[in-house]
PDB file of C-alpha atoms in Angstrom:
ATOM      1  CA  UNK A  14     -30.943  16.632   6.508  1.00 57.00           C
ATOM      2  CA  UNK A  15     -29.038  19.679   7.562  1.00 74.00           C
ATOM      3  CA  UNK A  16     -26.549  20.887   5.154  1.00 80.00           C
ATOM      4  CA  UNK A  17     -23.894  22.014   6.635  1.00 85.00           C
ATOM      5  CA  UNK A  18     -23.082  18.706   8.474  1.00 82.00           C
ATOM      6  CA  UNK A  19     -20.330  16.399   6.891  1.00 82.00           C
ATOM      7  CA  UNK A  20     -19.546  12.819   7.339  1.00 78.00           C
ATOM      8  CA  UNK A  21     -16.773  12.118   9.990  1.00 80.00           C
ATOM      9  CA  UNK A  22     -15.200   8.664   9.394  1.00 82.00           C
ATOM     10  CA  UNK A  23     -14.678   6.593   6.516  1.00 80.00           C
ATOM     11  CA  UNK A  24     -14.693   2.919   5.889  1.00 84.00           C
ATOM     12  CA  UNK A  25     -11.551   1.360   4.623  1.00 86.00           C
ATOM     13  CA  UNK A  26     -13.926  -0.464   1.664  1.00 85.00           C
ATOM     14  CA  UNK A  27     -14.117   3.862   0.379  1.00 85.00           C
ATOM     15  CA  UNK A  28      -9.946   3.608   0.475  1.00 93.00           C
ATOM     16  CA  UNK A  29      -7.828   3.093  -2.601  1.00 95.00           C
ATOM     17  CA  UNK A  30      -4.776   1.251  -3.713  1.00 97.00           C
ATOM     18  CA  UNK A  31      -2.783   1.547  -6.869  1.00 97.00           C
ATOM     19  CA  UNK A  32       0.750   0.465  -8.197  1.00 97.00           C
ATOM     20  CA  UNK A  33       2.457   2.720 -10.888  1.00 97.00           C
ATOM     21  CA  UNK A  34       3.018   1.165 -14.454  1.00 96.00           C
ATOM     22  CA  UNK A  35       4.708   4.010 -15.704  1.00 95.00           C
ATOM     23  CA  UNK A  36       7.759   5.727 -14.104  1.00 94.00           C
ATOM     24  CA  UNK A  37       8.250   7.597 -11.182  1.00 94.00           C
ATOM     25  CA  UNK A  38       8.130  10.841 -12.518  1.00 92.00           C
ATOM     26  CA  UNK A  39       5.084  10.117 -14.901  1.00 93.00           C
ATOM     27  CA  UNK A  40       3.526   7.504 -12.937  1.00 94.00           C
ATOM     28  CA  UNK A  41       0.315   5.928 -15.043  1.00 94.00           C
ATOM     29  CA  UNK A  42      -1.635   4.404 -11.845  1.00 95.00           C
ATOM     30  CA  UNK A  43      -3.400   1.309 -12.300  1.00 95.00           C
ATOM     31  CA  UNK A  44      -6.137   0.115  -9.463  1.00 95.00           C
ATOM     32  CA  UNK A  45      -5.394  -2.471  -7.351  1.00 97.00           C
ATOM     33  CA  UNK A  46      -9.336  -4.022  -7.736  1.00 93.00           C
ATOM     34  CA  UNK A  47      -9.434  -6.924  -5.184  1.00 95.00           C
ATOM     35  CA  UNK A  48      -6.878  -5.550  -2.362  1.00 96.00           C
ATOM     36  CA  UNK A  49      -8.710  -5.974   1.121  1.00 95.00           C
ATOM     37  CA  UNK A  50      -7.655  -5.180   4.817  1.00 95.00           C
ATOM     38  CA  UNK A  51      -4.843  -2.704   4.146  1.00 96.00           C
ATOM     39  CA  UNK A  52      -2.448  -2.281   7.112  1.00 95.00           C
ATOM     40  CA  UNK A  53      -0.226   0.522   7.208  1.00 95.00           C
ATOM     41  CA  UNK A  54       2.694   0.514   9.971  1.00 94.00           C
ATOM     42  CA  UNK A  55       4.464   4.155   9.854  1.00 93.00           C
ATOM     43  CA  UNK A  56       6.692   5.685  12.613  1.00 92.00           C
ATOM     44  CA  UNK A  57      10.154   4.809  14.795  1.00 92.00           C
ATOM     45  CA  UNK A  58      10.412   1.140  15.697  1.00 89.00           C
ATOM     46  CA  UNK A  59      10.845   0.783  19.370  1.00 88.00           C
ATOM     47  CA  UNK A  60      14.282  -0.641  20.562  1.00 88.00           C
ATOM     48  CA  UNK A  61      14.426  -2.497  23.721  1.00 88.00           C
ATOM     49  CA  UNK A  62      16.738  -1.155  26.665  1.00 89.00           C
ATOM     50  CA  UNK A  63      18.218  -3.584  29.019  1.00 88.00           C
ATOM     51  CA  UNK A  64      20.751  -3.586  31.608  1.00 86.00           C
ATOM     52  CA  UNK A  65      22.206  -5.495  34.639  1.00 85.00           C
ATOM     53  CA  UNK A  66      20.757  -4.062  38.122  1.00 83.00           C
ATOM     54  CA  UNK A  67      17.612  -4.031  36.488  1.00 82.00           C
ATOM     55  CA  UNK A  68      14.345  -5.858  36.784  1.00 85.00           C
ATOM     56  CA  UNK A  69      12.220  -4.017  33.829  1.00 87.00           C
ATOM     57  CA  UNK A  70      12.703  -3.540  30.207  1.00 88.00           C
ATOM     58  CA  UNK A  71      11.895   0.095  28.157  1.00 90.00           C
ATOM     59  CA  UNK A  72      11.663   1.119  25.104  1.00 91.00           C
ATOM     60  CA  UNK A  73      13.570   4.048  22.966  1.00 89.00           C
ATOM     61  CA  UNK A  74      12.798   4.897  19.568  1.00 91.00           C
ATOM     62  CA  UNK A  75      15.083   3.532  16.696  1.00 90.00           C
ATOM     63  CA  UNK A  76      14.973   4.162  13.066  1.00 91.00           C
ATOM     64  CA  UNK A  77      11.845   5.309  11.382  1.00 91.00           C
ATOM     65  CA  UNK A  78       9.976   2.526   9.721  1.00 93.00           C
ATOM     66  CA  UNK A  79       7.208   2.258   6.875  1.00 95.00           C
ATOM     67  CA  UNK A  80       5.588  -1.277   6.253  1.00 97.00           C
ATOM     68  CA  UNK A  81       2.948  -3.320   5.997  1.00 97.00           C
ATOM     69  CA  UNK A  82       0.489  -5.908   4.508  1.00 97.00           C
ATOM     70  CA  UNK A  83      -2.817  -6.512   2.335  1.00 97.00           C
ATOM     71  CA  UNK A  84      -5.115  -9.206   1.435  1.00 97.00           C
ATOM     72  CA  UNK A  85      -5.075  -9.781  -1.850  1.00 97.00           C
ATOM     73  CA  UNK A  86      -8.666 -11.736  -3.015  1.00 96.00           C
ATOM     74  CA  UNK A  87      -7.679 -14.389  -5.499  1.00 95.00           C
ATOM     75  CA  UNK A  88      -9.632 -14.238  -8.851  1.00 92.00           C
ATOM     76  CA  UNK A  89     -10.546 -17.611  -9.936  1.00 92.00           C
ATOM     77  CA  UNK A  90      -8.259 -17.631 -13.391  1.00 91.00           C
ATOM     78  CA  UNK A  91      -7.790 -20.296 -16.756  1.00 89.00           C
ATOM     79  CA  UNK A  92      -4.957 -20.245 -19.112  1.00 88.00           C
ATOM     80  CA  UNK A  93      -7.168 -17.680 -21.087  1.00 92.00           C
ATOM     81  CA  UNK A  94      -8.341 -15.497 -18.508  1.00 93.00           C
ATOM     82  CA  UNK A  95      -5.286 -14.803 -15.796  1.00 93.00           C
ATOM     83  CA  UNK A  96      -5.915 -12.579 -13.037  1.00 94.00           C
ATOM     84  CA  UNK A  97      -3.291  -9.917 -14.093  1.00 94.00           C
ATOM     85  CA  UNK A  98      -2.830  -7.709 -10.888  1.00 95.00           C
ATOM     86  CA  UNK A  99      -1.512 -10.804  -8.531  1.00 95.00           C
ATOM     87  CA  UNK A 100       0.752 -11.871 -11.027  1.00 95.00           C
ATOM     88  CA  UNK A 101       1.998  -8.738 -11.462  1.00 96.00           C
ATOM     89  CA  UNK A 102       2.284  -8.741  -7.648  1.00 96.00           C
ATOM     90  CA  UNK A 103       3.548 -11.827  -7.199  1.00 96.00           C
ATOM     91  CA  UNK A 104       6.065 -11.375  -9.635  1.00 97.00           C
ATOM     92  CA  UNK A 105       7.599  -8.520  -8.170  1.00 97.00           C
ATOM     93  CA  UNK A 106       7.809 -10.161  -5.042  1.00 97.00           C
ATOM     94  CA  UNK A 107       9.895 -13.161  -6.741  1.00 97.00           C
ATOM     95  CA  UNK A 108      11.866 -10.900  -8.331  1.00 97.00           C
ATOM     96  CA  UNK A 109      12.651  -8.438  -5.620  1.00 97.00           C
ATOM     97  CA  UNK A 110      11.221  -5.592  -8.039  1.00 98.00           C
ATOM     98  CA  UNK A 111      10.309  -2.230  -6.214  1.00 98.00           C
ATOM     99  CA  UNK A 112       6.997  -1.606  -6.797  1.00 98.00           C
ATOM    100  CA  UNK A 113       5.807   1.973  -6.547  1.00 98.00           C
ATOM    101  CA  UNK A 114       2.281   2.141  -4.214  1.00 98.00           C
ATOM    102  CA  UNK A 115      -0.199   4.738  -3.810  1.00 97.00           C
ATOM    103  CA  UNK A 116      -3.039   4.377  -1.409  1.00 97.00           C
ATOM    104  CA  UNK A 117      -5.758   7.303  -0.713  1.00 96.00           C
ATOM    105  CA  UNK A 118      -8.838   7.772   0.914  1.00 95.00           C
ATOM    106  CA  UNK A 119     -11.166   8.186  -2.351  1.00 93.00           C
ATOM    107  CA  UNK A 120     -10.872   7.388  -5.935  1.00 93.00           C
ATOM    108  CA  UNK A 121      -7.668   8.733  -7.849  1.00 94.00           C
ATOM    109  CA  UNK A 122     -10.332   9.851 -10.922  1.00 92.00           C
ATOM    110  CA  UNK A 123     -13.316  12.272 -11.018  1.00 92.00           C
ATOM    111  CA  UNK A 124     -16.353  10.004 -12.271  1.00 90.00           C
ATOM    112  CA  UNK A 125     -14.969  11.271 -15.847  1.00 91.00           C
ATOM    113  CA  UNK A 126     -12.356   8.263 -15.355  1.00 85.00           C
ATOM    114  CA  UNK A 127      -9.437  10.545 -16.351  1.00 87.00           C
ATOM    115  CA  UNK A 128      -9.645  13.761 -14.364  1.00 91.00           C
ATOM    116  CA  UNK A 129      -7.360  13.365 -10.915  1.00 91.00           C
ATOM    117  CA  UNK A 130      -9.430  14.016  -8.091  1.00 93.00           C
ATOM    118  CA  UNK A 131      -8.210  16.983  -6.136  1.00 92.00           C
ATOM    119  CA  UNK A 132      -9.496  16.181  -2.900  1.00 92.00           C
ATOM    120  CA  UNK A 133      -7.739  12.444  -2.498  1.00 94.00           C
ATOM    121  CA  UNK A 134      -5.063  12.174  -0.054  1.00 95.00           C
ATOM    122  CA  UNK A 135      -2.830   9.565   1.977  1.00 96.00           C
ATOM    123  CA  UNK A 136       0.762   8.024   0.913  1.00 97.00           C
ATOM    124  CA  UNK A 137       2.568   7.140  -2.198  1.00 97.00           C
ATOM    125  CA  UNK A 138       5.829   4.648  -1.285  1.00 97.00           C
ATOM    126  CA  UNK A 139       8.611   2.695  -3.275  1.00 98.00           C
ATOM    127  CA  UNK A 140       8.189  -1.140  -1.684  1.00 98.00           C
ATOM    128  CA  UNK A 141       9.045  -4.264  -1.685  1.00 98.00           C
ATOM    129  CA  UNK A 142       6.791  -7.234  -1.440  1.00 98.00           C
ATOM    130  CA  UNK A 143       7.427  -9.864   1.040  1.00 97.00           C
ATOM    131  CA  UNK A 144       6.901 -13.699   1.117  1.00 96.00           C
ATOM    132  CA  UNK A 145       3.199 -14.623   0.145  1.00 95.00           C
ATOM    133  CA  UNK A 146       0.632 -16.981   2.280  1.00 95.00           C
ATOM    134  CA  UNK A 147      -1.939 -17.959   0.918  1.00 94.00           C
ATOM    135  CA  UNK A 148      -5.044 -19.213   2.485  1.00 94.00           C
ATOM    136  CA  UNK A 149      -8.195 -21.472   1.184  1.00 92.00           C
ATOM    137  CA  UNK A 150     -10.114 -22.597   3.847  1.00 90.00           C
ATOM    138  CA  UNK A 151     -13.848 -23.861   3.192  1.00 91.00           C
ATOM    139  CA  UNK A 152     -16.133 -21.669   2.129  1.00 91.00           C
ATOM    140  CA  UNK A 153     -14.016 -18.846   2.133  1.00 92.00           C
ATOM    141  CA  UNK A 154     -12.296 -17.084  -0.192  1.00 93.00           C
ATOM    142  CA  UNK A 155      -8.468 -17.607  -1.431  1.00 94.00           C
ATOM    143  CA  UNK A 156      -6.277 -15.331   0.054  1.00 96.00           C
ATOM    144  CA  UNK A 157      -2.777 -14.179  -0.163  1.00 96.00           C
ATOM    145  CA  UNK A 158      -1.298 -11.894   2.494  1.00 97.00           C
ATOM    146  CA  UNK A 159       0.960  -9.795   0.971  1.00 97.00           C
ATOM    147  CA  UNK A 160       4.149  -8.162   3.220  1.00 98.00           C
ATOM    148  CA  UNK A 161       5.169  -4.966   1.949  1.00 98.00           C
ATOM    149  CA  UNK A 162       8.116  -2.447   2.964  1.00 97.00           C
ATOM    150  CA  UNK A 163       9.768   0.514   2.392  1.00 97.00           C
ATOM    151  CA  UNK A 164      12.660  -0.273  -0.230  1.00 97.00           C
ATOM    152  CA  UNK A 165      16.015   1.659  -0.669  1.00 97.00           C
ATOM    153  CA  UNK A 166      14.771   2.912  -4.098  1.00 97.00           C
ATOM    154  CA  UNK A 167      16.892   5.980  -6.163  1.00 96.00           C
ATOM    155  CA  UNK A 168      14.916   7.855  -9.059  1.00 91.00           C
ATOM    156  CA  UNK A 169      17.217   8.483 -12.743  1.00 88.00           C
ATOM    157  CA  UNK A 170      19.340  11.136 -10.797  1.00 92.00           C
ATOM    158  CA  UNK A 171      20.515   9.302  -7.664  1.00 94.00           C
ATOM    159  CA  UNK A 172      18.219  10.942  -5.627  1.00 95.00           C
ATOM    160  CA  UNK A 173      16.634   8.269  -2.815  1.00 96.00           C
ATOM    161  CA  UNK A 174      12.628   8.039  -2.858  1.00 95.00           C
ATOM    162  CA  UNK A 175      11.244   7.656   0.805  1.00 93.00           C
ATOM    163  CA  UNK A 176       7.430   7.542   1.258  1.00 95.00           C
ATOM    164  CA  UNK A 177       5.415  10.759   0.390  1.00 95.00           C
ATOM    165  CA  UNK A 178       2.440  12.279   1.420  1.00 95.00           C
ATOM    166  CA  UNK A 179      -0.671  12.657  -1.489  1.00 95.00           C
ATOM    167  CA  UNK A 180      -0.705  14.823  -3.159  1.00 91.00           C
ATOM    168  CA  UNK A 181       2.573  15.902  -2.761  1.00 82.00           C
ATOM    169  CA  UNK A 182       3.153  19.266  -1.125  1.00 78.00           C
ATOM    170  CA  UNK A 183       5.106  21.912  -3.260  1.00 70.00           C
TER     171      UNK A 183
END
């Protein structure tokens, strides 16, 4: 194999998502195991334009918008083994709690399990979770989709948090 050729595309199973235990400004990041088909909506929402004397609809932009969903892969759980993660999720979405995400295109850790890896990158965002549906059908697996948005979150000094790139640029 040539050497100096590189991999183009990657496959959202190589992808990464992670909700912050710690606080925002010392965030201690822990994996989000059995999170599936990760949708990401990012960008103005489109505002419909109509008037008398016309035939057609258009669009403008509106507001910028950040949302979206996962499926979260139930873990078959007992009173003695509970699947932590979803109810950590789902309780946040009961409660209305922001929930700080982080989702990149590689692991967060060098193989070491406690050296950040340099080279991940994508989006770290204060949300909310939406209403959960849940799905067992047959032979497949349970599964809860899980809404998520952009929440009106301030950090200790009033400051508002708004989605970031990762890493963060100085």
């Amino acid at each position: 194999m040539p050497s100096d050729l590189q991999r183009g595309a990657y496959s959202g199973k190589e992808t990464f998502l992670y909700y912050n235990t710690g606080t925002y400004a010392t965030p201690v990041w822990a994996e989000v195991f059995r999170a599936r088909n990760i949708t990401v909506n990012d960008g103005p929402s489109l505002a419909d334009v109509e008037f008398h004397g016309s035939q057609n609809t258009s669009q403008i932009p509106g507001y910028q918008a950040f949302n979206g969903s996962m499926e979260y892969v139930r873990r078959r759980t007992t009173a003695a083994t509970p699947d932590e993660v979803y109810d950590f999720l789902k309780g946040a979405s009961e409660a209305g709690d922001i929930v700080d995400l982080l989702h990149i295109n590689q692991s967060l850790y060098e193989s070491d399990g406690t050296t950040v890896n340099p080279d991940a990158l994508g989006w770290r965002a204060p949300c909310i979770f939406g209403q959960f549906a849940e799905t067992a059908n047959g032979g497949d697996p349970v599964v809860a989709s899980v809404p998520f948005s952009l929440s009106d979150a301030y950090d200790a000094s009033g400051d508002q948090i708004a989605r970031t790139p990762y890493p963060p640029t100085p």
